[in-house]
GROMACS .gro file of C-alpha atoms in nm:
model
  451
    1MET     CA    1   0.000   0.000   0.000
    2MET     CA    2   0.166   0.332  -0.111
    3ARG     CA    3   0.103   0.650   0.086
    4ARG     CA    4  -0.066   0.923  -0.116
    5THR     CA    5   0.099   1.264  -0.125
    6GLY     CA    6  -0.123   1.444  -0.370
    7LEU     CA    7   0.041   1.260  -0.663
    8SER     CA    8  -0.106   0.949  -0.822
    9PRO     CA    9   0.126   0.654  -0.886
   10ARG     CA   10   0.060   0.454  -1.196
   11THR     CA   11   0.177   0.117  -1.314
   12ILE     CA   12   0.228   0.109  -1.687
   13LEU     CA   13   0.198  -0.236  -1.840
   14PRO     CA   14   0.423  -0.345  -2.122
   15GLY     CA   15   0.375  -0.112  -2.414
   16PRO     CA   16   0.480  -0.084  -2.774
   17MET     CA   17   0.829   0.077  -2.713
   18GLU     CA   18   1.119  -0.071  -2.909
   19VAL     CA   19   1.445   0.038  -2.729
   20CYS     CA   20   1.556   0.001  -2.366
   21PRO     CA   21   1.746   0.324  -2.275
   22SER     CA   22   2.010   0.150  -2.065
   23THR     CA   23   2.092  -0.153  -2.278
   24GLY     CA   24   1.977  -0.059  -2.628
   25SER     CA   25   1.845  -0.421  -2.682
   26THR     CA   26   1.549  -0.474  -2.912
   27ARG     CA   27   1.239  -0.682  -2.866
   28ALA     CA   28   1.035  -0.839  -3.140
   29GLY     CA   29   0.714  -0.669  -3.052
   30LEU     CA   30   0.666  -0.552  -2.696
   31LEU     CA   31   0.883  -0.413  -2.416
   32SER     CA   32   0.757  -0.457  -2.059
   33LEU     CA   33   0.774  -0.137  -1.865
   34ILE     CA   34   0.707  -0.094  -1.499
   35LEU     CA   35   0.663   0.264  -1.412
   36VAL     CA   36   0.649   0.390  -1.060
   37ALA     CA   37   0.589   0.761  -1.075
   38THR     CA   38   0.610   0.992  -0.781
   39LEU     CA   39   0.539   1.332  -0.913
   40SER     CA   40   0.758   1.603  -0.760
   41SER     CA   41   0.770   1.940  -0.928
   42PRO     CA   42   1.096   2.073  -0.767
   43SER     CA   43   1.299   1.760  -0.852
   44LEU     CA   44   1.149   1.758  -1.200
   45GLN     CA   45   1.256   2.115  -1.273
   46LYS     CA   46   1.603   2.057  -1.131
   47SER     CA   47   1.679   1.773  -1.372
   48LEU     CA   48   1.531   1.924  -1.687
   49PRO     CA   49   1.727   2.144  -1.925
   50ALA     CA   50   1.699   2.517  -1.865
   51ALA     CA   51   1.476   2.562  -2.166
   52TYR     CA   52   1.214   2.339  -2.000
   53ARG     CA   53   1.248   2.471  -1.646
   54ASP     CA   54   1.203   2.838  -1.720
   55HIS     CA   55   0.844   2.819  -1.845
   56GLU     CA   56   0.535   2.622  -1.748
   57GLY     CA   57   0.332   2.445  -2.010
   58PRO     CA   58   0.438   2.350  -2.360
   59GLN     CA   59   0.758   2.510  -2.501
   60GLU     CA   60   0.710   2.737  -2.795
   61GLY     CA   61   0.838   2.601  -3.123
   62THR     CA   62   0.914   2.248  -2.985
   63GLY     CA   63   0.570   2.088  -2.952
   64LEU     CA   64   0.679   1.942  -2.620
   65ILE     CA   65   0.515   1.975  -2.282
   66GLN     CA   66   0.701   2.012  -1.955
   67CYS     CA   67   0.776   1.664  -1.814
   68GLY     CA   68   0.959   1.516  -1.519
   69GLU     CA   69   1.286   1.333  -1.474
   70TYR     CA   70   1.345   0.970  -1.554
   71SER     CA   71   1.576   0.688  -1.450
   72ASN     CA   72   1.612   0.335  -1.576
   73GLN     CA   73   1.774   0.004  -1.490
   74VAL     CA   74   1.779  -0.353  -1.619
   75LEU     CA   75   1.599  -0.607  -1.407
   76PRO     CA   76   1.731  -0.962  -1.344
   77ASN     CA   77   1.474  -1.099  -1.582
   78GLY     CA   78   1.613  -0.883  -1.862
   79ARG     CA   79   1.339  -0.631  -1.864
   80CYS     CA   80   1.384  -0.256  -1.830
   81LYS     CA   81   1.253  -0.063  -1.532
   82ILE     CA   82   1.184   0.308  -1.585
   83VAL     CA   83   1.096   0.536  -1.296
   84ALA     CA   84   0.943   0.872  -1.389
   85THR     CA   85   0.854   1.167  -1.167
   86LEU     CA   86   0.591   1.378  -1.347
   87PRO     CA   87   0.438   1.712  -1.249
   88GLN     CA   88   0.082   1.718  -1.127
   89GLY     CA   89  -0.175   1.846  -1.374
   90ASP     CA   90  -0.408   2.144  -1.336
   91GLU     CA   91  -0.691   1.921  -1.218
   92GLN     CA   92  -0.490   1.771  -0.930
   93ARG     CA   93  -0.445   1.454  -1.132
   94CYS     CA   94  -0.138   1.271  -1.245
   95PRO     CA   95  -0.071   1.337  -1.613
   96ASP     CA   96  -0.056   1.075  -1.880
   97MET     CA   97   0.306   0.965  -1.912
   98PHE     CA   98   0.273   0.888  -2.278
   99ARG     CA   99   0.203   1.253  -2.347
  100CYS     CA  100   0.571   1.311  -2.249
  101THR     CA  101   0.726   1.044  -2.470
  102ASP     CA  102   0.865   1.309  -2.701
  103GLU     CA  103   1.020   1.479  -2.403
  104VAL     CA  104   1.166   1.147  -2.286
  105SER     CA  105   1.304   1.079  -2.631
  106TYR     CA  106   1.462   1.422  -2.637
  107TRP     CA  107   1.618   1.366  -2.294
  108LEU     CA  108   1.747   1.023  -2.387
  109HIS     CA  109   1.887   1.160  -2.713
  110GLU     CA  110   2.059   1.440  -2.530
  111ASN     CA  111   2.197   1.189  -2.282
  112GLU     CA  112   2.339   0.975  -2.562
  113GLU     CA  113   2.496   1.279  -2.725
  114ARG     CA  114   2.655   1.376  -2.395
  115LYS     CA  115   2.789   1.025  -2.357
  116GLN     CA  116   2.928   1.037  -2.707
  117GLN     CA  117   3.086   1.374  -2.639
  118VAL     CA  118   3.236   1.240  -2.315
  119LEU     CA  119   3.382   0.946  -2.507
  120GLU     CA  120   3.522   1.175  -2.773
  121LEU     CA  121   3.666   1.403  -2.506
  122ARG     CA  122   3.827   1.102  -2.336
  123GLU     CA  123   3.977   0.993  -2.667
  124LEU     CA  124   4.100   1.349  -2.731
  125ILE     CA  125   4.245   1.372  -2.380
  126SER     CA  126   4.418   1.038  -2.436
  127GLU     CA  127   4.562   1.162  -2.765
  128LEU     CA  128   4.672   1.489  -2.606
  129GLN     CA  129   4.833   1.301  -2.318
  130GLU     CA  130   5.016   1.081  -2.566
  131GLU     CA  131   5.127   1.387  -2.763
  132LEU     CA  132   5.232   1.554  -2.438
  133ARG     CA  133   5.441   1.249  -2.348
  134ASN     CA  134   5.600   1.261  -2.692
  135HIS     CA  135   5.677   1.630  -2.650
  136ARG     CA  136   5.825   1.569  -2.307
  137HIS     CA  137   6.037   1.290  -2.448
  138HIS     CA  138   6.149   1.518  -2.733
  139ILE     CA  139   6.228   1.798  -2.486
  140LYS     CA  140   6.427   1.557  -2.273
  141ALA     CA  141   6.619   1.442  -2.580
  142LEU     CA  142   6.690   1.806  -2.673
  143GLU     CA  143   6.805   1.879  -2.319
  144LEU     CA  144   7.041   1.582  -2.336
  145GLN     CA  145   7.169   1.702  -2.673
  146HIS     CA  146   7.213   2.052  -2.534
  147GLU     CA  147   7.403   1.920  -2.233
  148GLU     CA  148   7.622   1.711  -2.462
  149ALA     CA  149   7.681   2.008  -2.694
  150ALA     CA  150   7.755   2.233  -2.395
  151SER     CA  151   8.003   1.977  -2.266
  152GLN     CA  152   8.166   1.959  -2.610
  153ASN     CA  153   8.172   2.339  -2.634
  154HIS     CA  154   8.329   2.364  -2.289
  155SER     CA  155   8.588   2.111  -2.397
  156LEU     CA  156   8.656   2.306  -2.717
  157VAL     CA  157   8.677   2.635  -2.525
  158GLN     CA  158   8.919   2.475  -2.282
  159ARG     CA  159   9.130   2.345  -2.570
  160VAL     CA  160   9.127   2.686  -2.738
  161GLN     CA  161   9.232   2.851  -2.412
  162ASP     CA  162   9.510   2.595  -2.371
  163LEU     CA  163   9.627   2.660  -2.727
  164GLU     CA  164   9.616   3.037  -2.672
  165HIS     CA  165   9.817   2.996  -2.351
  166ARG     CA  166  10.074   2.778  -2.529
  167TYR     CA  167  10.087   3.025  -2.818
  168SER     CA  168  10.147   3.308  -2.571
  169GLU     CA  169  10.424   3.108  -2.404
  170ALA     CA  170  10.576   3.026  -2.743
  171SER     CA  171  10.558   3.393  -2.848
  172THR     CA  172  10.727   3.495  -2.524
  173LEU     CA  173  11.000   3.236  -2.576
  174GLN     CA  174  11.045   3.351  -2.935
  175HIS     CA  175  11.073   3.710  -2.817
  176ILE     CA  176  11.329   3.610  -2.554
  177GLN     CA  177  11.517   3.409  -2.813
  178ALA     CA  178  11.516   3.702  -3.057
  179THR     CA  179  11.637   3.934  -2.781
  180LEU     CA  180  11.917   3.695  -2.689
  181LEU     CA  181  12.016   3.657  -3.053
  182TYR     CA  182  12.016   4.035  -3.094
  183ASP     CA  183  12.231   4.074  -2.782
  184MET     CA  184  12.468   3.803  -2.902
  185GLN     CA  185  12.497   3.967  -3.243
  186ALA     CA  186  12.560   4.303  -3.077
  187GLN     CA  187  12.829   4.148  -2.856
  188ILE     CA  188  12.987   3.974  -3.154
  189ASN     CA  189  12.984   4.303  -3.342
  190ASN     CA  190  13.135   4.480  -3.041
  191ILE     CA  191  13.406   4.216  -3.016
  192SER     CA  192  13.478   4.257  -3.386
  193VAL     CA  193  13.498   4.634  -3.351
  194LEU     CA  194  13.719   4.605  -3.044
  195THR     CA  195  13.945   4.357  -3.223
  196ASP     CA  196  13.982   4.588  -3.518
  197TRP     CA  197  14.038   4.883  -3.286
  198ALA     CA  198  14.299   4.695  -3.084
  199TRP     CA  199  14.475   4.595  -3.405
  200ARG     CA  200  14.495   4.956  -3.516
  201ASN     CA  201  14.554   5.101  -3.167
  202PRO     CA  202  14.774   4.859  -2.969
  203THR     CA  203  14.829   5.118  -2.695
  204CYS     CA  204  14.457   5.116  -2.608
  205LEU     CA  205  14.440   4.753  -2.497
  206GLY     CA  206  14.440   4.833  -2.124
  207PRO     CA  207  14.114   4.825  -1.931
  208ALA     CA  208  13.927   5.154  -1.895
  209GLU     CA  209  13.982   5.150  -1.516
  210MET     CA  210  14.358   5.134  -1.561
  211ARG     CA  211  14.348   5.421  -1.811
  212LEU     CA  212  14.141   5.630  -1.571
  213GLN     CA  213  14.390   5.570  -1.288
  214GLU     CA  214  14.673   5.661  -1.522
  215GLU     CA  215  14.498   5.985  -1.617
  216MET     CA  216  14.435   6.071  -1.251
  217HIS     CA  217  14.802   6.030  -1.161
  218HIS     CA  218  14.937   6.173  -1.486
  219PRO     CA  219  14.687   6.428  -1.625
  220GLU     CA  220  14.926   6.530  -1.899
  221VAL     CA  221  14.882   6.194  -2.075
  222LYS     CA  222  14.505   6.240  -2.102
  223ASN     CA  223  14.521   6.451  -2.416
  224ALA     CA  224  14.862   6.346  -2.544
  225ARG     CA  225  14.848   5.977  -2.625
  226ASN     CA  226  14.768   5.737  -2.906
  227CYS     CA  227  14.433   5.626  -2.752
  228PRO     CA  228  14.204   5.932  -2.794
  229ILE     CA  229  13.902   5.975  -2.572
  230ASP     CA  230  13.762   6.273  -2.767
  231CYS     CA  231  13.851   6.503  -3.054
  232ALA     CA  232  14.080   6.705  -2.827
  233SER     CA  233  14.290   6.389  -2.786
  234VAL     CA  234  14.288   6.347  -3.163
  235TYR     CA  235  14.408   6.705  -3.192
  236TYR     CA  236  14.690   6.653  -2.941
  237ASN     CA  237  14.796   6.340  -3.128
  238GLY     CA  238  14.877   6.565  -3.422
  239LEU     CA  239  14.564   6.518  -3.634
  240ARG     CA  240  14.450   6.874  -3.700
  241ARG     CA  241  14.218   6.824  -3.994
  242SER     CA  242  13.836   6.818  -3.949
  243GLY     CA  243  13.682   6.479  -4.020
  244ILE     CA  244  13.554   6.152  -3.878
  245TYR     CA  245  13.770   5.974  -3.620
  246SER     CA  246  13.739   5.682  -3.379
  247ILE     CA  247  13.767   5.752  -3.008
  248MET     CA  248  13.745   5.539  -2.694
  249PRO     CA  249  13.580   5.728  -2.406
  250SER     CA  250  13.750   5.634  -2.081
  251VAL     CA  251  13.419   5.548  -1.912
  252SER     CA  252  13.321   5.314  -2.193
  253GLY     CA  253  13.462   4.992  -2.327
  254MET     CA  254  13.357   5.055  -2.687
  255PRO     CA  255  13.505   5.282  -2.956
  256VAL     CA  256  13.282   5.551  -3.106
  257GLU     CA  257  13.307   5.724  -3.439
  258VAL     CA  258  13.275   6.100  -3.408
  259LEU     CA  259  13.299   6.411  -3.625
  260CYS     CA  260  13.587   6.634  -3.513
  261GLU     CA  261  13.582   7.008  -3.584
  262MET     CA  262  13.943   7.130  -3.600
  263ASP     CA  263  13.892   7.477  -3.750
  264THR     CA  264  13.654   7.659  -3.512
  265GLU     CA  265  13.819   7.857  -3.231
  266GLY     CA  266  14.138   7.648  -3.224
  267GLY     CA  267  13.980   7.306  -3.298
  268GLY     CA  268  13.951   7.000  -3.077
  269TRP     CA  269  13.570   7.009  -3.083
  270THR     CA  270  13.363   6.687  -3.078
  271VAL     CA  271  13.041   6.755  -3.271
  272ILE     CA  272  12.733   6.612  -3.094
  273GLN     CA  273  12.462   6.756  -3.323
  274ARG     CA  274  12.434   6.910  -3.670
  275ARG     CA  275  12.140   7.050  -3.870
  276GLN     CA  276  12.199   7.187  -4.218
  277ASP     CA  277  11.946   7.081  -4.483
  278GLY     CA  278  11.652   6.892  -4.328
  279SER     CA  279  11.764   6.559  -4.476
  280VAL     CA  280  11.723   6.377  -4.142
  281ASP     CA  281  11.398   6.357  -3.944
  282PHE     CA  282  11.459   6.450  -3.578
  283ASN     CA  283  11.111   6.344  -3.464
  284ARG     CA  284  11.253   6.025  -3.310
  285THR     CA  285  11.199   5.787  -3.018
  286TRP     CA  286  11.373   5.775  -2.683
  287ASN     CA  287  11.594   5.481  -2.787
  288GLU     CA  288  11.696   5.651  -3.110
  289TYR     CA  289  11.803   5.962  -2.923
  290LYS     CA  290  11.981   5.737  -2.674
  291GLU     CA  291  12.184   5.545  -2.936
  292GLY     CA  292  12.217   5.828  -3.188
  293PHE     CA  293  12.100   5.856  -3.549
  294GLY     CA  294  12.174   6.025  -3.879
  295ASP     CA  295  12.495   6.056  -4.084
  296LEU     CA  296  12.821   6.204  -3.958
  297ASN     CA  297  12.874   6.348  -4.305
  298GLY     CA  298  12.538   6.525  -4.288
  299GLU     CA  299  12.278   6.572  -4.015
  300PHE     CA  300  12.297   6.364  -3.699
  301TRP     CA  301  12.257   6.333  -3.321
  302LEU     CA  302  12.558   6.164  -3.158
  303GLY     CA  303  12.345   5.989  -2.895
  304ASN     CA  304  12.267   6.075  -2.535
  305GLU     CA  305  12.458   5.773  -2.405
  306ASN     CA  306  12.774   5.877  -2.591
  307ILE     CA  307  12.736   6.240  -2.483
  308HIS     CA  308  12.691   6.126  -2.122
  309LYS     CA  309  13.003   5.907  -2.131
  310MET     CA  310  13.214   6.181  -2.288
  311THR     CA  311  13.102   6.465  -2.062
  312ASN     CA  312  13.147   6.253  -1.749
  313GLN     CA  313  13.512   6.166  -1.817
  314GLY     CA  314  13.615   6.523  -1.740
  315ASP     CA  315  13.502   6.889  -1.740
  316TYR     CA  316  13.356   6.994  -2.075
  317SER     CA  317  13.232   7.313  -2.237
  318LEU     CA  318  12.964   7.354  -2.506
  319ARG     CA  319  12.958   7.575  -2.815
  320ILE     CA  320  12.649   7.626  -3.032
  321ASP     CA  321  12.692   7.783  -3.377
  322LEU     CA  322  12.376   7.926  -3.535
  323GLU     CA  323  12.295   8.051  -3.887
  324ASP     CA  324  11.974   8.206  -4.016
  325TRP     CA  325  11.834   8.220  -4.369
  326ASN     CA  326  12.013   8.551  -4.436
  327ASN     CA  327  12.353   8.384  -4.384
  328LYS     CA  328  12.409   8.561  -4.054
  329HIS     CA  329  12.620   8.366  -3.803
  330LYS     CA  330  12.607   8.383  -3.424
  331HIS     CA  331  12.719   8.155  -3.145
  332ALA     CA  332  12.658   8.076  -2.778
  333PHE     CA  333  12.929   7.941  -2.547
  334TYR     CA  334  12.874   7.762  -2.213
  335GLN     CA  335  13.168   7.704  -1.981
  336VAL     CA  336  12.998   7.409  -1.809
  337PHE     CA  337  12.816   7.129  -1.992
  338SER     CA  338  12.730   6.767  -1.905
  339ILE     CA  339  12.432   6.533  -1.894
  340GLU     CA  340  12.352   6.260  -1.643
  341ASP     CA  341  12.286   5.892  -1.723
  342GLU     CA  342  11.967   5.734  -1.852
  343ALA     CA  343  11.847   5.647  -1.502
  344ASN     CA  344  11.825   6.024  -1.443
  345TYR     CA  345  11.675   6.091  -1.786
  346TYR     CA  346  11.996   6.251  -1.915
  347ARG     CA  347  11.934   6.559  -1.699
  348LEU     CA  348  12.110   6.869  -1.835
  349HIS     CA  349  12.376   7.073  -1.656
  350VAL     CA  350  12.475   7.388  -1.846
  351ASP     CA  351  12.609   7.721  -1.718
  352GLY     CA  352  12.858   8.002  -1.780
  353PHE     CA  353  12.706   8.168  -2.086
  354SER     CA  354  12.886   8.402  -2.326
  355GLY     CA  355  12.863   8.464  -2.700
  356THR     CA  356  12.727   8.683  -2.978
  357VAL     CA  357  12.361   8.599  -2.925
  358GLU     CA  358  12.144   8.627  -2.614
  359ASP     CA  359  12.105   8.312  -2.408
  360SER     CA  360  11.794   8.104  -2.485
  361PHE     CA  361  11.926   7.775  -2.350
  362ALA     CA  362  12.087   7.767  -2.005
  363TRP     CA  363  11.863   8.011  -1.817
  364TYR     CA  364  11.546   7.819  -1.912
  365HIS     CA  365  11.651   7.458  -1.978
  366ASN     CA  366  11.924   7.396  -1.717
  367LYS     CA  367  11.861   7.093  -1.491
  368ARG     CA  368  11.576   6.971  -1.710
  369SER     CA  369  11.534   6.606  -1.809
  370PHE     CA  370  11.554   6.497  -2.170
  371SER     CA  371  11.226   6.390  -2.330
  372THR     CA  372  11.104   6.262  -2.665
  373PRO     CA  373  10.757   6.242  -2.828
  374ASP     CA  374  10.714   5.882  -2.711
  375SER     CA  375  10.818   5.948  -2.350
  376GLY     CA  376  10.484   6.100  -2.250
  377ASN     CA  377  10.599   6.464  -2.240
  378ILE     CA  378  10.339   6.689  -2.403
  379CYS     CA  379  10.601   6.948  -2.499
  380ALA     CA  380  10.801   6.685  -2.686
  381GLU     CA  381  10.486   6.571  -2.864
  382ILE     CA  382  10.393   6.926  -2.965
  383SER     CA  383  10.750   7.022  -3.061
  384HIS     CA  384  10.816   6.702  -3.262
  385GLY     CA  385  11.170   6.646  -3.135
  386GLY     CA  386  11.390   6.538  -2.845
  387TRP     CA  387  11.518   6.810  -2.609
  388TRP     CA  388  11.547   6.925  -2.250
  389TYR     CA  389  11.195   7.073  -2.253
  390HIS     CA  390  11.049   7.299  -1.985
  391GLN     CA  391  10.696   7.425  -2.054
  392CYS     CA  392  10.797   7.407  -2.340
  393PHE     CA  393  11.109   7.584  -2.477
  394PHE     CA  394  11.304   7.900  -2.558
  395SER     CA  395  11.540   7.690  -2.771
  396ASN     CA  396  11.444   7.384  -2.973
  397LEU     CA  397  11.744   7.287  -3.185
  398ASN     CA  398  11.609   6.938  -3.264
  399GLY     CA  399  11.277   7.067  -3.398
  400VAL     CA  400  11.123   7.049  -3.745
  401TYR     CA  401  11.335   7.188  -4.031
  402TYR     CA  402  11.140   7.462  -4.212
  403LYS     CA  403  11.297   7.580  -4.536
  404GLY     CA  404  11.280   7.957  -4.562
  405GLY     CA  405  11.267   8.001  -4.187
  406ARG     CA  406  10.927   8.146  -4.109
  407TYR     CA  407  10.632   7.920  -4.038
  408SER     CA  408  10.297   7.934  -3.856
  409ILE     CA  409  10.057   7.708  -3.673
  410LYS     CA  410   9.794   7.769  -3.940
  411ASN     CA  411  10.012   7.629  -4.213
  412ARG     CA  412  10.118   7.326  -4.007
  413LYS     CA  413   9.792   7.270  -3.817
  414VAL     CA  414   9.984   7.193  -3.497
  415LEU     CA  415   9.928   7.287  -3.133
  416GLY     CA  416  10.234   7.509  -3.098
  417PRO     CA  417  10.571   7.612  -3.241
  418ASP     CA  418  10.795   7.321  -3.338
  419GLY     CA  419  11.074   7.463  -3.558
  420ILE     CA  420  11.452   7.491  -3.500
  421VAL     CA  421  11.408   7.787  -3.267
  422TRP     CA  422  11.646   8.016  -3.077
  423TYR     CA  423  11.393   8.262  -2.942
  424SER     CA  424  11.620   8.552  -2.842
  425TRP     CA  425  11.770   8.593  -3.191
  426LYS     CA  426  11.440   8.669  -3.368
  427ASP     CA  427  11.222   8.724  -3.058
  428THR     CA  428  10.976   8.473  -3.196
  429ASP     CA  429  10.896   8.103  -3.175
  430TYR     CA  430  10.801   8.094  -3.542
  431TYR     CA  431  11.139   8.133  -3.710
  432SER     CA  432  11.331   7.814  -3.787
  433LEU     CA  433  11.709   7.843  -3.828
  434ARG     CA  434  11.898   7.726  -4.134
  435LYS     CA  435  12.203   7.567  -3.966
  436VAL     CA  436  12.295   7.457  -3.614
  437VAL     CA  437  12.609   7.286  -3.481
  438MET     CA  438  12.652   7.173  -3.118
  439MET     CA  439  13.003   7.066  -3.013
  440ILE     CA  440  13.196   7.001  -2.693
  441ARG     CA  441  13.561   6.991  -2.582
  442PRO     CA  442  13.749   6.976  -2.251
  443ARG     CA  443  13.737   7.295  -2.051
  444THR     CA  444  14.120   7.284  -2.011
  445PHE     CA  445  14.186   7.252  -2.383
  446ARG     CA  446  14.464   7.473  -2.515
  447PRO     CA  447  14.532   7.476  -2.890
  448HIS     CA  448  14.887   7.462  -3.019
  449LEU     CA  449  15.004   7.788  -3.169
  450SER     CA  450  15.132   7.770  -3.523
  451PRO     CA  451  15.504   7.859  -3.555
   0.00000   0.00000   0.00000
């Protein structure tokens, strides 16, 4: 006995339906249906699609009426059991279920479509998962390849670095080897020169220290002997003609070829610099000024090292002969002249001026270090020469040779004057002299008087 709740249950005997919703099996003629319906409007509206819950009565354009929700199951005897919950009619009676068959068909159809869509989605998800696994595998393979390539690259970089290091070591060794070969060749050349010198000057075979001691105890032999240390010695040995001679400074173990001036003011002068035609470029490096450059028969610089060795073997004086482009001659004489060694940048010591031109050398350049364009001195860079510069010069006898004398910054496009300048003669930095000769001799030199 079923309790009544305002809804009428009905038992529907087997009817003429052909398909069981849950199994899809067919019957030859009839399908037994047992319907237990408990009509409940809220549960009905909850299970229906929105289009059927929003309005009461038949839906416009569909021909369907609002129906309840359904469930089904297969009984042990193979029959289908459908349970429907239908809404109560207007007359407080249970509606005829068969009036909702179209609605049931629609719901079952929708259910089948959803199932099909779920199956398709599962297949798609399975395919995507498989594709994702393939991508992950491919990414892993690429990562392994990248790690392998990175390891190979690191190995190659390491090998390149090792090769570069070995190349650097080999270059260093080659440089050392070249330096040693150069030194050996220089020593061989020095030995050859010394051998030739000793052959031609057998009295000069004694060590320099012994000669210095001899000169200290017997000063008279310094200038009168067969082993000259400067052009004054050459003069005292009876050679009174200007020319190129070999000397052996007492503070050096090597002979040096020098130009001797035997006609100016009694002779005995050792020429350390000459400018006369611009044939030699004096814009040189520190090492070139140190060793000397040019031609003794033309323009040259004797070399700071040679000048240092000569002026430190005794007391020397300096004479500078000047000539302008009008063939006028003047000179400057300095009683004291010497330069220090390279460790002290060949610092200048000059004093005791006299002559036919005003001093533009000692008063401004005394006790100044020598500098060249490559030594980092801005004055040397601007003046394009090597000299004892001092912010920057009043004399610049190793400057640029300007033919005609007068020049200007505008024409040269330089930062300042850079000619062969002796400021006090022309009272200008922009007049370059035609000829210059710098020469030294011992302060005690006394020329022989002609009979």
